[in-house]
Coordinates of C-alpha atoms and ligand atoms in Angstrom, one line a residue:
X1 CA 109.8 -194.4 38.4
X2 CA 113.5 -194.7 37.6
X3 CA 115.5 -193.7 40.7
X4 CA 118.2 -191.7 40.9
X5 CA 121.0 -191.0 43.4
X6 CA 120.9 -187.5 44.9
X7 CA 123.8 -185.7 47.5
X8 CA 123.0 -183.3 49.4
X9 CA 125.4 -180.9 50.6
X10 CA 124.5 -179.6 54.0
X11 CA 122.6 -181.8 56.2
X12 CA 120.9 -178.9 58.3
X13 CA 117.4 -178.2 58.6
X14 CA 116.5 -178.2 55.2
X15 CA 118.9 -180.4 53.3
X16 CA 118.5 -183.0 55.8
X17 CA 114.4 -182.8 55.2
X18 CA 114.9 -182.8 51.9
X19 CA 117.2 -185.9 51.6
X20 CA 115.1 -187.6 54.2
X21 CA 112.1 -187.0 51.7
X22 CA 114.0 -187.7 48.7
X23 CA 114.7 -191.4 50.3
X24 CA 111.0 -191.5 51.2
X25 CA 110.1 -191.0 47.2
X26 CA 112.6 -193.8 46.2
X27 CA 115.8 -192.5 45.4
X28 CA 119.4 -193.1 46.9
X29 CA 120.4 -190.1 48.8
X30 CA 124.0 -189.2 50.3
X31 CA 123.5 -187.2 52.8
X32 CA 127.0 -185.1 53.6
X33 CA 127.8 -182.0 55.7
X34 CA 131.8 -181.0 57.0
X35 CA 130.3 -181.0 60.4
X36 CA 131.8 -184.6 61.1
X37 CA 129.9 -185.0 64.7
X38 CA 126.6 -184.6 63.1
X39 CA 127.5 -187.0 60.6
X40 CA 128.4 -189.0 63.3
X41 CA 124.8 -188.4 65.3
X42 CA 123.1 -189.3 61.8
X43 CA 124.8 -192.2 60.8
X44 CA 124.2 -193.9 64.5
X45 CA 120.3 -193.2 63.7
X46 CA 120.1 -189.8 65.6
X47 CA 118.6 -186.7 64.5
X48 CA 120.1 -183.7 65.3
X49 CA 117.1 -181.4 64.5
X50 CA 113.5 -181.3 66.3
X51 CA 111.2 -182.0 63.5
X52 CA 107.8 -184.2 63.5
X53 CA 107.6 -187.4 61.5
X54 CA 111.3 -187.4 60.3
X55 CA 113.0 -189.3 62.5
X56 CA 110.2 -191.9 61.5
X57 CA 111.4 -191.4 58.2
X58 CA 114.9 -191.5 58.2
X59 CA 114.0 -195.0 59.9
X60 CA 112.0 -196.0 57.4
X61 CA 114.2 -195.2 54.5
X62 CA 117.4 -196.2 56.4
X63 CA 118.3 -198.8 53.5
X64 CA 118.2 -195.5 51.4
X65 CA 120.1 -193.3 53.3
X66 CA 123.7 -192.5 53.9
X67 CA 125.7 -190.1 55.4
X68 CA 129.4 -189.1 55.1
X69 CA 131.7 -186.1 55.9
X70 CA 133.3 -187.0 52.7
X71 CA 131.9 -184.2 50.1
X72 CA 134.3 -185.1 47.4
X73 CA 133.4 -188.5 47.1
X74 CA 129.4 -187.7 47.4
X75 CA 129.4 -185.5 44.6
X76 CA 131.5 -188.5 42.2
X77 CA 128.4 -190.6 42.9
X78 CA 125.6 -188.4 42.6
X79 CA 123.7 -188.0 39.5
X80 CA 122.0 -184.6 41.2
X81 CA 123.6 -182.5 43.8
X82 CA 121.5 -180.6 46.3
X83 CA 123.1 -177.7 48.2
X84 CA 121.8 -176.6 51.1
X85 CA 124.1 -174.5 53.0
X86 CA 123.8 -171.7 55.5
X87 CA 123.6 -168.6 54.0
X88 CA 123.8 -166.2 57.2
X89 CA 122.9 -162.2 57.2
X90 CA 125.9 -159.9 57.5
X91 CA 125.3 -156.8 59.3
X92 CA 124.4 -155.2 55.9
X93 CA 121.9 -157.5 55.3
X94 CA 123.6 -159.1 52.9
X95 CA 123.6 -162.9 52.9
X96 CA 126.7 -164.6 53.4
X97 CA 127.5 -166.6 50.1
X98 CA 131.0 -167.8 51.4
X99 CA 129.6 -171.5 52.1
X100 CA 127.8 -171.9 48.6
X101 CA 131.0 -170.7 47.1
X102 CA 133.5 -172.7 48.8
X103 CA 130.3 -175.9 47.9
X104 CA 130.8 -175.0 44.0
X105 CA 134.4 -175.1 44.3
X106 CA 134.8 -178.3 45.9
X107 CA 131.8 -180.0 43.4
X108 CA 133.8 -178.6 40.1
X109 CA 137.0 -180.1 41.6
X110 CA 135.7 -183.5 42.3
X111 CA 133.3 -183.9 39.6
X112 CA 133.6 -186.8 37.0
X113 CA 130.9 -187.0 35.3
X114 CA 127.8 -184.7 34.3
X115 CA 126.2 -183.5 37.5
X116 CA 122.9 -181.6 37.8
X117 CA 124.1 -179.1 40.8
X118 CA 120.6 -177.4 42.4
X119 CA 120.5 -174.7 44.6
X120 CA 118.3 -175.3 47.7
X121 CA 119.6 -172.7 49.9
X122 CA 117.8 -169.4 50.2
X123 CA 120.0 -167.0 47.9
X124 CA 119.9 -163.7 46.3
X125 CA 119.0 -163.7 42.6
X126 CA 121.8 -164.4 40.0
X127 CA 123.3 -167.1 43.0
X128 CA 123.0 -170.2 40.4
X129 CA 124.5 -167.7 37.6
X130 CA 127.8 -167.2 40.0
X131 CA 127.7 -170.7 40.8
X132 CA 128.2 -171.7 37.5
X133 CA 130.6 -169.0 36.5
X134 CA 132.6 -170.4 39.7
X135 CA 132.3 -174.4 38.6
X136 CA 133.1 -173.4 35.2
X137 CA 136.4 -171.7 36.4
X138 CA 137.4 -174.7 38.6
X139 CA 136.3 -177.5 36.5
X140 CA 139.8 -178.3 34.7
X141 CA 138.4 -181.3 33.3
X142 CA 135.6 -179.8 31.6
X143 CA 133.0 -182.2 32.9
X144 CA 129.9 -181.1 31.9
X145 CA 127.3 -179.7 34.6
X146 CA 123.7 -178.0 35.0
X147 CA 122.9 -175.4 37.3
X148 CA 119.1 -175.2 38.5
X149 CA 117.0 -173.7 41.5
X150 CA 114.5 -175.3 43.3
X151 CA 113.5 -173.1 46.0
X152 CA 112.2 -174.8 49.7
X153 CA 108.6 -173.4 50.8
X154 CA 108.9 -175.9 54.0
X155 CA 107.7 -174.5 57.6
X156 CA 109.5 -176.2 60.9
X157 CA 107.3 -178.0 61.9
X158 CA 105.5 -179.0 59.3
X159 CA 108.4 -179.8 56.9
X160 CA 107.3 -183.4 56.0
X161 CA 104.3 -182.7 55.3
X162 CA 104.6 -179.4 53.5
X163 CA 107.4 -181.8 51.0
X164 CA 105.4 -184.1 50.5
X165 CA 102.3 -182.6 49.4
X166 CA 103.4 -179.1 48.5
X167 CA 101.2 -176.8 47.0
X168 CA 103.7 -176.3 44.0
X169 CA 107.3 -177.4 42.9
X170 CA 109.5 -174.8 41.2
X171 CA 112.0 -176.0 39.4
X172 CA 114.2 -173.3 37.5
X173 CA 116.3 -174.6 34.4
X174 CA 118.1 -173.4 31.5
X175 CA 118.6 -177.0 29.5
X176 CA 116.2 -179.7 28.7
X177 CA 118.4 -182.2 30.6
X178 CA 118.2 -180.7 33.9
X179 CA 114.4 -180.2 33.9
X180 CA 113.8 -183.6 32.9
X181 CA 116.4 -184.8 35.5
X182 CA 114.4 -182.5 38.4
X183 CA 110.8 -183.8 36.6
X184 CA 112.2 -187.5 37.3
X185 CA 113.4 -186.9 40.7
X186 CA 109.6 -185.0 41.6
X187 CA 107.5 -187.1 39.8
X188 CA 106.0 -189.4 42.7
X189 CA 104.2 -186.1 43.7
X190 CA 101.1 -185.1 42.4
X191 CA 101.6 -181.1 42.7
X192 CA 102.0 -178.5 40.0
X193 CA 105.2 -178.3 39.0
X194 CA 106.5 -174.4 38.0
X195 CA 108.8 -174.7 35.4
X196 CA 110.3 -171.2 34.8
X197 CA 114.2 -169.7 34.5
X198 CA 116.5 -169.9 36.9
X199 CA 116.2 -166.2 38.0
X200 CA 112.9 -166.5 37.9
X201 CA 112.6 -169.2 40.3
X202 CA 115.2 -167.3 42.7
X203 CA 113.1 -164.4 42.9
X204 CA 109.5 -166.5 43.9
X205 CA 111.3 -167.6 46.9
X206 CA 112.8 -164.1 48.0
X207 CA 109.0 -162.4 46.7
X208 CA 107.1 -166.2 48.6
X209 CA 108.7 -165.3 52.1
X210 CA 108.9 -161.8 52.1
X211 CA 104.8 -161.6 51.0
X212 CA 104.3 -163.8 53.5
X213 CA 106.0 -161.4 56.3
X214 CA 104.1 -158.7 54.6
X215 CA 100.6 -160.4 55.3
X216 CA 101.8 -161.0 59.3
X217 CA 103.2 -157.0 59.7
X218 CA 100.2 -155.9 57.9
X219 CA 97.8 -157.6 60.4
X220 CA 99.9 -157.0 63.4
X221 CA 99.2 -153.0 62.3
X222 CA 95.5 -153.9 61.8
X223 CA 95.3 -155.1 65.4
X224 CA 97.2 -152.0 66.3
X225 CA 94.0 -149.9 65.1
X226 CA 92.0 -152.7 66.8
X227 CA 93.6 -151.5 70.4
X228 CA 93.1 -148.0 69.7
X229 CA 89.3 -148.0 68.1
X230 CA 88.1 -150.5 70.3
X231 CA 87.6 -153.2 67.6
X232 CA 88.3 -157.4 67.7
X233 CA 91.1 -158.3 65.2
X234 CA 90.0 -161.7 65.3
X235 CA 86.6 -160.6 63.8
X236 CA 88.3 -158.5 61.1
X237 CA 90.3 -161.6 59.9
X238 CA 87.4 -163.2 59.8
X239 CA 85.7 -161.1 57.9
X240 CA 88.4 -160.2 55.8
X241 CA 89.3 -164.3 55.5
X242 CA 86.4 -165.1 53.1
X243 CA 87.6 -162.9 50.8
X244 CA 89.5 -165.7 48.5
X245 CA 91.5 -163.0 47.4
X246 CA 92.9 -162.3 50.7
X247 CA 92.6 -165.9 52.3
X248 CA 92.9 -166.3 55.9
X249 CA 96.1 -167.7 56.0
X250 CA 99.0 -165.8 57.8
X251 CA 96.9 -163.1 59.2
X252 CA 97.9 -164.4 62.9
X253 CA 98.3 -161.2 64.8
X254 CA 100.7 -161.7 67.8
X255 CA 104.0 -160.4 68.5
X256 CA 105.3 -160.8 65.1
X257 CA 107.4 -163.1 62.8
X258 CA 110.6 -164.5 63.8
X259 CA 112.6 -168.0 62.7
X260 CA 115.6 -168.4 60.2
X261 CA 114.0 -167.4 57.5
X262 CA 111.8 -164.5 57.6
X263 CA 113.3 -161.4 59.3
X264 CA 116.8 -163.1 57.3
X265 CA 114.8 -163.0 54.2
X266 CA 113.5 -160.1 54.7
X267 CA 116.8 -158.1 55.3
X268 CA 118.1 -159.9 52.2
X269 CA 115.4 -158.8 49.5
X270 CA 115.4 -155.2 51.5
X271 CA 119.0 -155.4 50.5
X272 CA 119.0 -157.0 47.1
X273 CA 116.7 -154.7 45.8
X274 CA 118.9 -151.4 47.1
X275 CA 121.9 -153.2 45.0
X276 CA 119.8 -152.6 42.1
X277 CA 119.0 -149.1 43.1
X278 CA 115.4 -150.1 44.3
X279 CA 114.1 -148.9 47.5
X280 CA 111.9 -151.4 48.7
X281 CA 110.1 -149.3 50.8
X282 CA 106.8 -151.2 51.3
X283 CA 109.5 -154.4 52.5
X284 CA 111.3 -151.7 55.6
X285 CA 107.9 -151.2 56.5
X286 CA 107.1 -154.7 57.3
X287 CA 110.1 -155.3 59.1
X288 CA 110.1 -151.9 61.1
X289 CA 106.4 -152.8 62.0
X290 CA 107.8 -156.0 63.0
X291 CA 110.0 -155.0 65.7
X292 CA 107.9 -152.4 66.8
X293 CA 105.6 -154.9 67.6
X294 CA 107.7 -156.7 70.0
X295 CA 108.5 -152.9 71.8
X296 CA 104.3 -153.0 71.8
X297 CA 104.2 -156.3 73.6
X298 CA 107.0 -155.2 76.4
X299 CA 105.0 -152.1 76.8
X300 CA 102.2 -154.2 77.5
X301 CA 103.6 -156.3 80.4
X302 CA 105.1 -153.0 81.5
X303 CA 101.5 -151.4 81.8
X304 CA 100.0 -154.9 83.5
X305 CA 103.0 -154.8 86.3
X306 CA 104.3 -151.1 86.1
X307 CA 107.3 -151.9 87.8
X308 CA 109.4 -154.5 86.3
X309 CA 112.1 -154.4 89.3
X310 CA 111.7 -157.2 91.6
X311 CA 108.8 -158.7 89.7
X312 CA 108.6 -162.3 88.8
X313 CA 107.5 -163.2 84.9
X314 CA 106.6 -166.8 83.7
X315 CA 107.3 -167.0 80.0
X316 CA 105.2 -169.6 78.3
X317 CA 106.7 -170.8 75.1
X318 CA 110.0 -170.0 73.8
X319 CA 110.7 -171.5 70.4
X320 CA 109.9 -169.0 67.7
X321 CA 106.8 -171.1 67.3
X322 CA 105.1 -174.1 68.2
X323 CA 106.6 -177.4 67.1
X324 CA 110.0 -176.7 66.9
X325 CA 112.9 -176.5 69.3
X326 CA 114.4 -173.2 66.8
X327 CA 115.0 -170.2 68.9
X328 CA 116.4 -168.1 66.2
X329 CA 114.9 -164.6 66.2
X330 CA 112.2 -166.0 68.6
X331 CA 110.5 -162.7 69.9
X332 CA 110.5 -164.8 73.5
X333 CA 114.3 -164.4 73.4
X334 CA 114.3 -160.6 72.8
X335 CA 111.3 -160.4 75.5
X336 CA 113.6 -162.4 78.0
X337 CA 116.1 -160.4 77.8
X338 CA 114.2 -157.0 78.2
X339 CA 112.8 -158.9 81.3
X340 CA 115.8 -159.6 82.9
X341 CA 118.0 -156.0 82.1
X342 CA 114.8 -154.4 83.6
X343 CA 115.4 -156.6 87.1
X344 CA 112.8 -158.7 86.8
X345 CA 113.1 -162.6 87.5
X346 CA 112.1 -164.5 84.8
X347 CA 110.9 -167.9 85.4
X348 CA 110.4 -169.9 81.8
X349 CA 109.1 -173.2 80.0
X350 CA 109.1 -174.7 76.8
X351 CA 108.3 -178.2 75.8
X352 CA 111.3 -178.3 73.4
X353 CA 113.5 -175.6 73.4
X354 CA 114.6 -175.2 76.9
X355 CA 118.6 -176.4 76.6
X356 CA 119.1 -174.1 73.8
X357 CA 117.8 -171.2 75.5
X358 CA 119.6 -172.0 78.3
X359 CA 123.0 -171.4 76.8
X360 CA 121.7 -167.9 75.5
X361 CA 120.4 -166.9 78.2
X362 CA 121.5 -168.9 81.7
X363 CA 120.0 -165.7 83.5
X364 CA 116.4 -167.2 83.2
X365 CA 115.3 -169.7 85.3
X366 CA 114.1 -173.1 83.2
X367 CA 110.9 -174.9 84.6
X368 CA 109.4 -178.6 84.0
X369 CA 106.1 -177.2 83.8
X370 CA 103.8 -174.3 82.9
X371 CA 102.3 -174.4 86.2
X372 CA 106.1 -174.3 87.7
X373 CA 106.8 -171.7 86.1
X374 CA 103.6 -169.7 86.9
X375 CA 103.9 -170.6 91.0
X376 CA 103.7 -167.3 92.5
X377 CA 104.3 -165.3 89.6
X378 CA 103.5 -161.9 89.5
X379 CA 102.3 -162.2 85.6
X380 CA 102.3 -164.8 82.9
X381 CA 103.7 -163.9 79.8
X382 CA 102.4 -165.9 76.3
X383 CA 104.8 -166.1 73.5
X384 CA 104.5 -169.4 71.5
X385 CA 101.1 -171.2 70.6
X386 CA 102.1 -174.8 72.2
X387 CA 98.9 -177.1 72.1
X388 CA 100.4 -177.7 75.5
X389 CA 100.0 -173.9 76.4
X390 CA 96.4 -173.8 74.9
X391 CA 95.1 -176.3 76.8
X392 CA 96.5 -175.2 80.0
X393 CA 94.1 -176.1 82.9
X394 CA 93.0 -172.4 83.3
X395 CA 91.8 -173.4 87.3
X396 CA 95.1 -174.4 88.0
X397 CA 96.8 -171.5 86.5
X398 CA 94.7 -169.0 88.5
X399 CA 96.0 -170.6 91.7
X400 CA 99.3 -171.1 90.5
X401 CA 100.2 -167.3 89.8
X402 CA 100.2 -164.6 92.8
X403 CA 98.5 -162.6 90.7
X404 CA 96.3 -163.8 87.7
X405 CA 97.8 -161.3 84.9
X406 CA 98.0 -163.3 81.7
X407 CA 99.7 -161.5 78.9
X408 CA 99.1 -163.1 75.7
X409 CA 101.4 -162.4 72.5
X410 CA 99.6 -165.2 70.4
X411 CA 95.8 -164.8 71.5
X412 CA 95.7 -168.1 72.8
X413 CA 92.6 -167.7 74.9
X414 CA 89.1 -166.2 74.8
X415 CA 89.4 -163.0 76.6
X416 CA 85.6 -163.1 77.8
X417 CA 86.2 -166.5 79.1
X418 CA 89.6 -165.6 80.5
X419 CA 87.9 -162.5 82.6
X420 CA 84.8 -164.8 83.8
X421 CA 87.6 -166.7 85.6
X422 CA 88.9 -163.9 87.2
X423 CA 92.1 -163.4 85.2
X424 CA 93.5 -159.8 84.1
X425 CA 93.7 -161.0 80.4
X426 CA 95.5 -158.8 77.6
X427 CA 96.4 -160.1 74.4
X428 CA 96.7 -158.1 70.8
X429 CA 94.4 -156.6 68.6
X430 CA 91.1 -157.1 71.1
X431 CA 90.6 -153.7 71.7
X432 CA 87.3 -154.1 73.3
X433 CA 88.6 -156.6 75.5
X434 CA 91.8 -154.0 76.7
Ligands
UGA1 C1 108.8 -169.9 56.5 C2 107.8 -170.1 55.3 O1 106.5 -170.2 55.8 C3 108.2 -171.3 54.5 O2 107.3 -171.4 53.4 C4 109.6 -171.2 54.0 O3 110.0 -172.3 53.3 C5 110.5 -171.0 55.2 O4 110.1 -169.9 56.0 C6 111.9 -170.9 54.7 O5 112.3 -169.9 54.0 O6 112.8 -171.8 55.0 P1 109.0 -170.9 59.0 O7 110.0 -169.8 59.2 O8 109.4 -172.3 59.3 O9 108.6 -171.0 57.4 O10 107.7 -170.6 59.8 P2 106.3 -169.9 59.5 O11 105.2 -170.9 59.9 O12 106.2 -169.3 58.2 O13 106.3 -168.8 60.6 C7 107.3 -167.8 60.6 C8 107.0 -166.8 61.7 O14 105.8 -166.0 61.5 C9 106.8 -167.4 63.1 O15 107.4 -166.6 64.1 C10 105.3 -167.4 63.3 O16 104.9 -167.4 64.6 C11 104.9 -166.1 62.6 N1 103.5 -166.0 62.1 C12 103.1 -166.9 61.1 C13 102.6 -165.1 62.6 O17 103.0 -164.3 63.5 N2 101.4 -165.0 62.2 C14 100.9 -165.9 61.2 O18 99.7 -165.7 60.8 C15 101.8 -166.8 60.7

């Protein structure tokens, strides 16, 4: 394989997994970002992200690997330029395009040479169309360029692995150069590789995530009718897993989706689509059953304590799910909170994401154990799937708490099992259970 260099603009979550994994395939990446203390971090061999197997990685292909704060001079040596920006909700729902812009004009004024500039961040369609209308207006020169998207499908967590060995590549082009350049630069991995047009390949992403919310809302109201007939919604997946037209992926009930990307993406397609005078009804569904589901899950420690006053709740879990330190949109945070305005104490524990909840919320007190937090708790409140949490040593847990109420947002634990050892256990969608 010929290598190629490759900068990536924006060295957060994604573009820094990205570049990381780039290195790993055997190309030279540049990996920049205007944030010059996290340069700083990842140039001295630190990572500022939580993320298994990358700081392994990023050791591994430190020969590879560069980092600057200098975008300018990145993009002159790059012969493919990945951006990877933030591209935060507004109040409207509409995404914040003001970094991607402010990215094209700075690559069209320091270009030299023809660059392939890919779109990596999660944008509304017709993003690489404005992109290029903005690098054609700034590129005095003339220098010749491509715009492409190749849309991320990683999950924190699992990010490595899920580039690596990705169930599919879209790449979408509108010249022969660029796809060849992107079918270089992928060819070490053995996945299908979805060559389509650039709108095209915007649109997979927006319909990939939200589709995906839709499978987790739509379970979350199966379990719903679970509680209320008296049925086990961990038999219905089952049953309904087989089907390999369903699959039995994503149909976790629990107290619903958070993360960066799905209630964001969500918002933004919901949005998108009412530009274009489409109302995506089906889409405001899955995001109103979404936070109803969280109201469900308060109501449910509400019902287990009655009063909330004066009561002491251990949270177990934090990050919006297990294997990341991310606490954006984590339904733990939204449940802390509820806690706490209702006078409760709230005692929590995470294996990772303790310091940042901390500065969102310095009302809670921060444990260095489960079973610290549970010590004469009134309840226990489940609301990420840690292995830690799952294999809690249920004896000890039953001591710990003043009273053994376990409420479970991630159906963690067997409820039979959990009542044989004397715990009031309630999680979702086990309506026979409670
Ligand atoms: C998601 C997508 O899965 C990735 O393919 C995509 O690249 C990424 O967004 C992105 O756009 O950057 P991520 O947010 O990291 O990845 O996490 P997921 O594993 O998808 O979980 C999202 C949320 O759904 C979590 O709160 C999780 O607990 C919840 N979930 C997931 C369920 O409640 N039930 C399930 O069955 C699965």
């Amino acid at each position: 394989m010929q290598s190629l260099t490759v900068t990536i603009i924006g060295s957060g979550y994604v573009g820094l997994t990205t570049g990381v994994c780039l290195a790993e395939l055997g190309h030279t990446v540049i990996c920049s970002d205007n944030d010059e203390s996290k340069v700083r971090l990842l140039a001295s061999g630190g990572c500022p992200i939580y993320e298994p197997g990358l700081p392994e990685l990023m050791r591994k292909n430190a020969q590879r690997l560069s980092y600057t704060a200098d975008i300018a001079d990145a993009v002159r040596r790059a012969d493919i330029i990945f951006v990877a920006v933030g591209t935060p909700s507004t109040p409207s729902g509409a995404p914040d395009m003001s970094y991607v812009e402010r990215v094209a004009r700075t690559i069209a004024l320091a270009m030299n040479s023809y660059k392939l500039v890919v779109e990596k961040s999660t944008v509304p369609v017709q993003t690489a169309e404005w992109m290029k209308r903005t690098i054609a207006r700034y590129d005095k020169a003339g220098t010749p360029f491509d715009v492409a998207s190749n849309p991320e499908f990683l999950r924190e967590g699992t990010a490595v692995q899920d580039f690596l060995k990705p169930d599919r590549i879209v790449l979408g082009v509108e010249s022969d150069r660029a796809r060849d350049l992107l079918l270089r630069l992928y060819a070490p991995i053995d996945a299908p590789k979805v060559v389509v047009d650039i709108k095209s390949a915007e649109l997979i992403k927006h319909a990939s995530n939200s589709f995906l919310a839709m499978k987790i809302s739509f379970i979350n109201a199966v379990a719903t009718i679970c509680e209320l007939t008296g049925a086990d919604i961990d038999e219905v997946v089952q049953g309904m897993g087989y089907d390999r037209r369903i699959g039995k992926d994503f149909l976790r009930a629990g107290v619903g989706y958070g993360g960066s990307c799905f209630p964001k993406d969500v918002d933004a397609f919901i949005w998108l689509a009412g530009t274009l005078n489409y109302d995506f009804a089906l889409l405001k569904s899955v995001r109103d059953i979404n936070r109803e589901q969280r109201d469900r899950f308060f109501k449910k420690i509400e019902d287990a304590l009655w009063v909330l006053k004066g009561k002491t709740v251990a949270v177990l879990g934090i990050a919006f799910k297990a294997n990341t330190d991310d606490i954006r949109e984590a339904p733990a945070l939204d449940i802390m909170r509820r806690l706490l305005d209702a006078g409760a104490c709230v005692r929590a524990y995470d294996p990772q994401a303790m310091d940042h909840a901390r500065a969102q919320i310095p009302q809670a007190e921060y444990c260095a154990s489960p079973y610290e937090a549970m010590q004469g708790a009134d309840c226990a409140v489940i609301m990420t799937e840690w292995e830690e949490i799952r294999s809690l040593d249920l004896d000890r847990a039953v001591r710990a708490l003043a009273h053994p109420i376990v409420v479970d947002g991630r159906n963690l634990f067997d409820p039979a099992e959990m009542k044989r050892r004397g715990f009031d256990y309630r999680s979702i969608g086990r309506g026979h259970a409670r």
